[in-house]
Coordinates of C-alpha atoms in Angstrom, one line a residue:
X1273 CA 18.0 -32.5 -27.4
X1274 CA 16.9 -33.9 -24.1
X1275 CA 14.3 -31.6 -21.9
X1276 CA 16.9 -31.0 -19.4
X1277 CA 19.9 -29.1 -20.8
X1278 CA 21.3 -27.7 -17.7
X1279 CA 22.1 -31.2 -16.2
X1280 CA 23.6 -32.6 -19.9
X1281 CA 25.7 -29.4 -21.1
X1282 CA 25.8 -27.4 -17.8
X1283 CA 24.5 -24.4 -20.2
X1284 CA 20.9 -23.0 -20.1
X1285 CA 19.4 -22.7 -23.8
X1286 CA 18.9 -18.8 -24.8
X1287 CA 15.0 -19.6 -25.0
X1288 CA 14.7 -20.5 -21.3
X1289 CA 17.4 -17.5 -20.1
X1290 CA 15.0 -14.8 -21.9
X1291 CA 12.2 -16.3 -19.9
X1292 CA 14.0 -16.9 -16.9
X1293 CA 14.4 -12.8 -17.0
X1294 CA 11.0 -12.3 -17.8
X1295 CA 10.1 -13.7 -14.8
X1296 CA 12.2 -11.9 -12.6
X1297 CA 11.4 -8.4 -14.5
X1298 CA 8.0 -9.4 -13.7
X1299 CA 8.5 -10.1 -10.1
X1300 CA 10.2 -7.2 -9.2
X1301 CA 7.3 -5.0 -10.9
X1302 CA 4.7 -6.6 -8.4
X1303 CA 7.2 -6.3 -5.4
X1304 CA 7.8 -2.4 -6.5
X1305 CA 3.4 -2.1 -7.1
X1306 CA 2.8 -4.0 -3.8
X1307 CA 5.7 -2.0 -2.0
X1308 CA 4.1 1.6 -3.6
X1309 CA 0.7 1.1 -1.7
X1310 CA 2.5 0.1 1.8
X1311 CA 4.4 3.4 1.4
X1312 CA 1.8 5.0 0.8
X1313 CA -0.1 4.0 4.4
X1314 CA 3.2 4.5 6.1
X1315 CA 3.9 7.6 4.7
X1316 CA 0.4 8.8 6.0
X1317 CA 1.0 7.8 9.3
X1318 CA 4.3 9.6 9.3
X1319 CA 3.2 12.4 7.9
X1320 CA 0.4 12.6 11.2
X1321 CA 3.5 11.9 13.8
X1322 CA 5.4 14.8 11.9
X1323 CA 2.5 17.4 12.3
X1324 CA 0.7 15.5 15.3
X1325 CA 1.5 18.4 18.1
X1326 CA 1.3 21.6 15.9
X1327 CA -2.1 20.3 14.9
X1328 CA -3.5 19.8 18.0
X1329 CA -2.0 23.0 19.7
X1330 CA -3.8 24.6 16.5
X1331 CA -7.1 23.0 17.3
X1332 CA -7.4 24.3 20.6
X1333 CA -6.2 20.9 22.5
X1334 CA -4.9 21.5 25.9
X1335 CA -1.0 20.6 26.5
X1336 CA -1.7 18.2 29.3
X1337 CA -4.3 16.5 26.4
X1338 CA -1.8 16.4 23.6
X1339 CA -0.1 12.7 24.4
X1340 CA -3.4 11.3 25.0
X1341 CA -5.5 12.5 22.4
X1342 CA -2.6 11.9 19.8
X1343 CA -2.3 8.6 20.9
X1344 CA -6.2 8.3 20.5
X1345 CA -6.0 9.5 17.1
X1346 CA -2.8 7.1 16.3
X1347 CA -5.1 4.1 17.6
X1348 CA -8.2 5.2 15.3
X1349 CA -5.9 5.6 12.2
X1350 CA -4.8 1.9 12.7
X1351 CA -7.7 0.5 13.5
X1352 CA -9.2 2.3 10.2
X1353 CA -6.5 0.7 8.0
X1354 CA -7.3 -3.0 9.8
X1355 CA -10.8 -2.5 8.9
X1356 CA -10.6 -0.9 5.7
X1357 CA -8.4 -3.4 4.6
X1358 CA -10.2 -6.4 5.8
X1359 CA -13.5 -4.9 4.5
X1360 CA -11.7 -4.1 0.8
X1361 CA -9.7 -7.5 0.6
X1362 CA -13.3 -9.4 1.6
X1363 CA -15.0 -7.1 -1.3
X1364 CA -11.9 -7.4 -3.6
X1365 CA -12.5 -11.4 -3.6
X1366 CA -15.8 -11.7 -4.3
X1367 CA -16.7 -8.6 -6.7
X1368 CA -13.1 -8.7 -8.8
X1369 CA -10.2 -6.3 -7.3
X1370 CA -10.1 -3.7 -10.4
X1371 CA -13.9 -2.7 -9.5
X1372 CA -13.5 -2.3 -5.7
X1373 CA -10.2 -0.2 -6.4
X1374 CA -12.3 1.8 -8.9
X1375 CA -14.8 1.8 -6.2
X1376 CA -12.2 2.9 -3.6
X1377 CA -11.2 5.8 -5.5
X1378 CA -14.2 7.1 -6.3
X1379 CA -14.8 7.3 -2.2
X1380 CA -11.6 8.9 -1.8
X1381 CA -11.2 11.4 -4.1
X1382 CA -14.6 14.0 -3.4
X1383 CA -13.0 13.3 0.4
X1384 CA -9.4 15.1 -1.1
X1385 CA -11.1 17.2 -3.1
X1386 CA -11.0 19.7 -0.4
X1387 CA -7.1 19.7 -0.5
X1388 CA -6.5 21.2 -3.9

């Protein structure tokens, strides 16, 4: 059978279609992984813009202080998730990415710990 059976017959050999479908299982796992940990940031800014203002009243910030000081803290979550990611993706490449998420967790969770 020559290597290319699409061009000669027009008909992909069962062999190729199973991997073929592997392939695209396989990307659409990373795609859903990948698009898991964006929600995840998003949904933590969201969740900040949703109970911003009660928050702040509740800390005791005055109303004419509430735009800028939510704004402030808006700004500081960003700049947070531009250096946390550059300093993770830096560590990720040079000590192996399964460690540094290990190590990432283990930061995180005494810090949620609180929340329970």
């Amino acid at each position: 059978m020559p290597p290319n059976m699409l061009a000669v017959t027009g008909v992909i050999p069962f062999s190729e279609t199973i991997f073929l479908w592997q392939s695209l299982l396989l990307a659409a796992i990373l795609i859903a992984v990948t698009a898991a940990g964006y929600f995840v940031d998003i949904y933590d800014l969201l969740l900040f813009s949703i109970v911003r203002v009660k928050s702040l009243r509740e800390l005791g910030i005055p109303e004419s202080e509430l735009l800028s000081t939510g704004v402030l803290l808006i700004n500081l979550q960003m700049a947070g998730l531009l250096v946390g990611g550059l300093f993770w993706g830096v560590l990720g490449d040079r000590r192996g990415r399964l460690k540094v998420l290990f190590g990432s967790i283990l930061l995180w969770v005494p810090n949620r710990s609180g929340d329970l």
